[in-house]
Amino acid sequence: MNNPIPYVLVTGATGFIGAHVVDELLRRGIKVKGTTRSLSKAQKMCQDRPEHADMLDFDVITDLAHPGVFDEAAQGVDAIIHVASPVTYNITDNERELLLPAIQGTKAILTAAKKHPTVKRIVITSSFAAVLDPAHLDDSNFTFTSKDWSPFTYEQAKSSDPVIGYRGAKKFAERAAWDCIQNETPHFDLVTICPPMVFGPVVHPVSKVSELNESTKTIWEVVSGADPLPVGRVTAWVDVRDVAFAHVEALLRPEAGNQRFLIASPEKFSYQLAADILRKEFSWAREVVTRGDEGAPMPEKANVDGEAVAKALGIQYRGFKDCVIETATQLRELHRREISS
Ligand code: NAP
C-alpha cells in the first residue's frame, strides 16, 4: 500500500525535538523538508544522516514573526509538523520575544497550508504550558487532562515574568490554530501535542553545552554539579523519542484528526531523582553531582494524564532512569570534546 503521507514539512527541524521528529519520519521512509534559520545547522543535519541523503532537505527561513515565512516551504508537502517556537527565559520583552513569534509563527504555518491543497494535516507541538493552571499545580489529588487550558490572559503573559510569558505564548499560539480550524474549516485538519518537560539524547547540531536547549540544559546542570540542584516546577516529563513517535503517529492515524493530546510518562521525575540515579550508577557522579536531599520523596504536584494519548497513539513510555543515564553520558562526552578542541 502506498504511504498516504510521503512528504512532510517539519519546522524547527534543527532544534531538540524537531530533529527527533525528523529522524522518526525518516525511519519510516517518509521524506522530510525541514526549516531552520541556520544554513550550517541544515548542512550538519544532512551530513549526520548520509543514509537519508535523498530523503532530507532544508529551507532556510527568516524569523517566525515574518509574514509569509512558510509559504514557499509548504509547497508540495502532504502534511506539516510545526515544532518551531521560541523556548527561552533569558529575555527582556515577553511580547516581542515569546508571544508574537509563537503566535505569528503558528498563523504563518496555517496561512501557508491554506495556500497548498496538498496539505492534509498539521501537527503542532504545543506544551503542557498551554494546559496547566497554577491553582492546581501543587495539588497531588488533581489530574490535568487535555481538556484543561492555562488561565493566563494575553495581558498577564505580556507583563509577567518570562515563565508566564512562555506559558501564554504556547496557549495563544495553540488557540490560534484551533480558532482557524473552527472558524475557517480549511482543507486540512489539526492535531496538537502538549508535552511537559522533555528530556533525552540530543540528535540536533550542538557543539557546546551552552548551545543546548532549555530542558537539556537543566539536565546538564545536574550532571555538571550545580549546587543546589535545580528545582522543577512540575514532576511531569516525557522522553523526547516518545514525543517524536507521538507526533508521527498523530500524523499518520486518520482517527487522530482534530484532537489535542497531553503526553506524559506515568513516572514522575525530579532533579533530585536524576542526581540520585547518576550518583548510584557512576563513580564520576559521586564526585561531581550534588548529593542534595538524597532519596527525598517526590514533591507533591498534580498528576498529568498521559494514558489517553498512549492508548490513542500506541505509545510505550520510556523510563526516566535510562533516559537520564543516556543523556548524562552523551552530555559528558559533548563537554569532553568541547574542552579538548
Ligand atoms: P529548541 O531546541 O530551542 O527548538 C526550538 C526551535 O524553534 C528551533 O528549531 C528554532 O529554530 C525554532 N525557533 C525558535 N524561535 C524562532 C524564531 N523566532 N524564528 C524561527 N524559528 C525559531 O527547543 P525544543 O525543546 O526542541 O522545543 C521545540 C518545541 O517543543 C517548542 O514549540 C516548545 O515550545 C515545545 N516544547 C518543548 C518542551 C521541552 O521540554 N523541551 C516541552 C514542551 C513543549 P533554529 O533551529 O533555526 O534556531
PDB file of N, CA and C and ligand atoms in Angstrom, residues 12 14-17 36-38 41 61-64 83-87 101 125-127 166 170 195-198 213 215, ligand 1:
ATOM      1  N   GLY A  12      11.310  24.003  12.714  1.00  0.00           N
ATOM      2  CA  GLY A  12      12.138  23.806  13.921  1.00  0.00           C
ATOM      3  C   GLY A  12      12.924  22.513  13.847  1.00  0.00           C
ATOM      4  N   THR A  14      15.960  21.791  13.210  1.00  0.00           N
ATOM      5  CA  THR A  14      17.317  21.704  13.751  1.00  0.00           C
ATOM      6  C   THR A  14      17.330  21.971  15.256  1.00  0.00           C
ATOM      7  N   GLY A  15      16.148  21.895  15.888  1.00  0.00           N
ATOM      8  CA  GLY A  15      16.057  22.021  17.343  1.00  0.00           C
ATOM      9  C   GLY A  15      16.024  20.636  17.992  1.00  0.00           C
ATOM     10  N   PHE A  16      15.942  20.619  19.311  1.00  0.00           N
ATOM     11  CA  PHE A  16      15.998  19.372  20.103  1.00  0.00           C
ATOM     12  C   PHE A  16      14.882  18.398  19.695  1.00  0.00           C
ATOM     13  N   ILE A  17      13.624  18.835  19.813  1.00  0.00           N
ATOM     14  CA  ILE A  17      12.508  17.935  19.498  1.00  0.00           C
ATOM     15  C   ILE A  17      12.382  17.756  17.984  1.00  0.00           C
ATOM     16  N   THR A  36      14.810  25.821   9.062  1.00  0.00           N
ATOM     17  CA  THR A  36      15.751  26.267  10.075  1.00  0.00           C
ATOM     18  C   THR A  36      16.157  27.686   9.729  1.00  0.00           C
ATOM     19  N   ARG A  37      16.692  28.404  10.727  1.00  0.00           N
ATOM     20  CA  ARG A  37      17.238  29.735  10.416  1.00  0.00           C
ATOM     21  C   ARG A  37      18.704  29.643  10.049  1.00  0.00           C
ATOM     22  N   SER A  38      19.287  28.462  10.176  1.00  0.00           N
ATOM     23  CA  SER A  38      20.740  28.348  10.056  1.00  0.00           C
ATOM     24  C   SER A  38      21.143  27.371   8.954  1.00  0.00           C
ATOM     25  N   LYS A  41      23.494  24.663  10.326  1.00  0.00           N
ATOM     26  CA  LYS A  41      22.821  23.574  11.068  1.00  0.00           C
ATOM     27  C   LYS A  41      22.126  22.623  10.085  1.00  0.00           C
ATOM     28  N   ILE A  61      14.852  29.664   6.583  1.00  0.00           N
ATOM     29  CA  ILE A  61      13.802  30.673   6.729  1.00  0.00           C
ATOM     30  C   ILE A  61      14.316  31.854   7.565  1.00  0.00           C
ATOM     31  N   THR A  62      13.537  32.906   7.565  1.00  0.00           N
ATOM     32  CA  THR A  62      13.868  34.034   8.442  1.00  0.00           C
ATOM     33  C   THR A  62      13.129  33.817   9.762  1.00  0.00           C
ATOM     34  N   ASP A  63      12.744  34.878  10.428  1.00  0.00           N
ATOM     35  CA  ASP A  63      12.100  34.748  11.729  1.00  0.00           C
ATOM     36  C   ASP A  63      10.639  34.306  11.593  1.00  0.00           C
ATOM     37  N   LEU A  64      10.165  33.553  12.608  1.00  0.00           N
ATOM     38  CA  LEU A  64       8.767  33.103  12.644  1.00  0.00           C
ATOM     39  C   LEU A  64       7.777  34.260  12.514  1.00  0.00           C
ATOM     40  N   VAL A  83       6.968  22.497  14.791  1.00  0.00           N
ATOM     41  CA  VAL A  83       7.634  22.385  16.083  1.00  0.00           C
ATOM     42  C   VAL A  83       8.193  23.737  16.531  1.00  0.00           C
ATOM     43  N   ALA A  84       8.573  24.568  15.577  1.00  0.00           N
ATOM     44  CA  ALA A  84       9.316  25.800  15.886  1.00  0.00           C
ATOM     45  C   ALA A  84       8.527  26.750  16.775  1.00  0.00           C
ATOM     46  N   SER A  85       9.182  27.243  17.791  1.00  0.00           N
ATOM     47  CA  SER A  85       8.621  28.253  18.683  1.00  0.00           C
ATOM     48  C   SER A  85       9.745  28.668  19.622  1.00  0.00           C
ATOM     49  N   PRO A  86       9.805  29.926  20.039  1.00  0.00           N
ATOM     50  CA  PRO A  86      10.898  30.293  20.937  1.00  0.00           C
ATOM     51  C   PRO A  86      10.770  29.618  22.301  1.00  0.00           C
ATOM     52  N   VAL A  87      11.868  29.037  22.763  1.00  0.00           N
ATOM     53  CA  VAL A  87      11.906  28.423  24.094  1.00  0.00           C
ATOM     54  C   VAL A  87      13.100  29.020  24.832  1.00  0.00           C
ATOM     55  N   PRO A 101       6.387  35.854  18.176  1.00  0.00           N
ATOM     56  CA  PRO A 101       6.899  34.809  17.277  1.00  0.00           C
ATOM     57  C   PRO A 101       6.110  33.501  17.375  1.00  0.00           C
ATOM     58  N   THR A 125       3.393  21.153  17.843  1.00  0.00           N
ATOM     59  CA  THR A 125       3.968  20.928  19.173  1.00  0.00           C
ATOM     60  C   THR A 125       3.513  22.068  20.059  1.00  0.00           C
ATOM     61  N   SER A 126       2.492  21.794  20.866  1.00  0.00           N
ATOM     62  CA  SER A 126       2.109  22.792  21.863  1.00  0.00           C
ATOM     63  C   SER A 126       2.879  22.438  23.139  1.00  0.00           C
ATOM     64  N   SER A 127       2.279  22.527  24.276  1.00  0.00           N
ATOM     65  CA  SER A 127       3.022  22.268  25.513  1.00  0.00           C
ATOM     66  C   SER A 127       2.050  22.101  26.678  1.00  0.00           C
ATOM     67  N   TYR A 166       6.121  32.541  28.484  1.00  0.00           N
ATOM     68  CA  TYR A 166       6.218  31.316  27.679  1.00  0.00           C
ATOM     69  C   TYR A 166       4.887  30.549  27.713  1.00  0.00           C
ATOM     70  N   LYS A 170       2.568  29.733  24.372  1.00  0.00           N
ATOM     71  CA  LYS A 170       2.125  28.409  23.915  1.00  0.00           C
ATOM     72  C   LYS A 170       0.601  28.333  23.888  1.00  0.00           C
ATOM     73  N   PRO A 195       3.405  18.342  25.490  1.00  0.00           N
ATOM     74  CA  PRO A 195       4.308  17.663  26.431  1.00  0.00           C
ATOM     75  C   PRO A 195       4.699  18.551  27.598  1.00  0.00           C
ATOM     76  N   PRO A 196       4.951  17.932  28.773  1.00  0.00           N
ATOM     77  CA  PRO A 196       5.572  18.684  29.879  1.00  0.00           C
ATOM     78  C   PRO A 196       7.082  18.748  29.629  1.00  0.00           C
ATOM     79  N   MET A 197       7.929  18.603  30.638  1.00  0.00           N
ATOM     80  CA  MET A 197       9.379  18.639  30.420  1.00  0.00           C
ATOM     81  C   MET A 197       9.797  17.481  29.507  1.00  0.00           C
ATOM     82  N   VAL A 198      10.594  17.795  28.522  1.00  0.00           N
ATOM     83  CA  VAL A 198      11.047  16.771  27.574  1.00  0.00           C
ATOM     84  C   VAL A 198      12.557  16.574  27.749  1.00  0.00           C
ATOM     85  N   ASN A 213      19.371  23.133  24.274  1.00  0.00           N
ATOM     86  CA  ASN A 213      18.030  23.703  24.505  1.00  0.00           C
ATOM     87  C   ASN A 213      17.744  23.743  26.008  1.00  0.00           C
ATOM     88  N   SER A 215      15.497  22.538  28.219  1.00  0.00           N
ATOM     89  CA  SER A 215      15.249  21.385  29.104  1.00  0.00           C
ATOM     90  C   SER A 215      16.513  20.538  29.261  1.00  0.00           C
TER      91      SER A 215
HETATM   92  P1  NAP B   1      14.716  24.209  20.763  1.00  0.00           P
HETATM   93  O1  NAP B   1      15.759  23.193  20.584  1.00  0.00           O
HETATM   94  O2  NAP B   1      15.118  25.553  21.270  1.00  0.00           O
HETATM   95  O3  NAP B   1      13.937  24.361  19.413  1.00  0.00           O
HETATM   96  C1  NAP B   1      13.168  25.482  19.079  1.00  0.00           C
HETATM   97  C2  NAP B   1      13.051  25.532  17.573  1.00  0.00           C
HETATM   98  O4  NAP B   1      12.241  26.647  17.221  1.00  0.00           O
HETATM   99  C3  NAP B   1      14.409  25.710  16.908  1.00  0.00           C
HETATM  100  O5  NAP B   1      14.489  24.816  15.839  1.00  0.00           O
HETATM  101  C4  NAP B   1      14.402  27.143  16.436  1.00  0.00           C
HETATM  102  O6  NAP B   1      14.961  27.319  15.163  1.00  0.00           O
HETATM  103  C5  NAP B   1      12.924  27.459  16.287  1.00  0.00           C
HETATM  104  N1  NAP B   1      12.698  28.860  16.606  1.00  0.00           N
HETATM  105  C6  NAP B   1      12.669  29.423  17.840  1.00  0.00           C
HETATM  106  N2  NAP B   1      12.431  30.743  17.739  1.00  0.00           N
HETATM  107  C7  NAP B   1      12.321  31.022  16.420  1.00  0.00           C
HETATM  108  C8  NAP B   1      12.095  32.214  15.692  1.00  0.00           C
HETATM  109  N3  NAP B   1      11.899  33.380  16.300  1.00  0.00           N
HETATM  110  N4  NAP B   1      12.055  32.132  14.345  1.00  0.00           N
HETATM  111  C9  NAP B   1      12.264  30.945  13.709  1.00  0.00           C
HETATM  112  N5  NAP B   1      12.479  29.777  14.358  1.00  0.00           N
HETATM  113  C10 NAP B   1      12.504  29.817  15.691  1.00  0.00           C
HETATM  114  O7  NAP B   1      13.589  23.730  21.775  1.00  0.00           O
HETATM  115  P2  NAP B   1      12.734  22.393  21.847  1.00  0.00           P
HETATM  116  O8  NAP B   1      12.754  21.960  23.240  1.00  0.00           O
HETATM  117  O9  NAP B   1      13.111  21.454  20.773  1.00  0.00           O
HETATM  118  O10 NAP B   1      11.276  22.967  21.535  1.00  0.00           O
HETATM  119  C11 NAP B   1      10.577  22.658  20.368  1.00  0.00           C
HETATM  120  C12 NAP B   1       9.099  22.829  20.617  1.00  0.00           C
HETATM  121  O11 NAP B   1       8.677  21.988  21.666  1.00  0.00           O
HETATM  122  C13 NAP B   1       8.662  24.233  21.001  1.00  0.00           C
HETATM  123  O12 NAP B   1       7.445  24.509  20.345  1.00  0.00           O
HETATM  124  C14 NAP B   1       8.454  24.130  22.502  1.00  0.00           C
HETATM  125  O13 NAP B   1       7.543  25.089  22.971  1.00  0.00           O
HETATM  126  C15 NAP B   1       7.937  22.717  22.610  1.00  0.00           C
HETATM  127  N6  NAP B   1       8.111  22.094  23.931  1.00  0.00           N
HETATM  128  C16 NAP B   1       9.360  21.829  24.417  1.00  0.00           C
HETATM  129  C17 NAP B   1       9.472  21.207  25.659  1.00  0.00           C
HETATM  130  C18 NAP B   1      10.811  20.840  26.246  1.00  0.00           C
HETATM  131  O14 NAP B   1      10.872  20.496  27.443  1.00  0.00           O
HETATM  132  N7  NAP B   1      11.890  20.848  25.504  1.00  0.00           N
HETATM  133  C19 NAP B   1       8.326  20.904  26.392  1.00  0.00           C
HETATM  134  C20 NAP B   1       7.080  21.202  25.852  1.00  0.00           C
HETATM  135  C21 NAP B   1       6.977  21.791  24.619  1.00  0.00           C
HETATM  136  P3  NAP B   1      16.537  27.286  14.801  1.00  0.00           P
HETATM  137  O15 NAP B   1      16.945  25.830  14.874  1.00  0.00           O
HETATM  138  O16 NAP B   1      16.580  27.847  13.443  1.00  0.00           O
HETATM  139  O17 NAP B   1      17.217  28.112  15.856  1.00  0.00           O
END
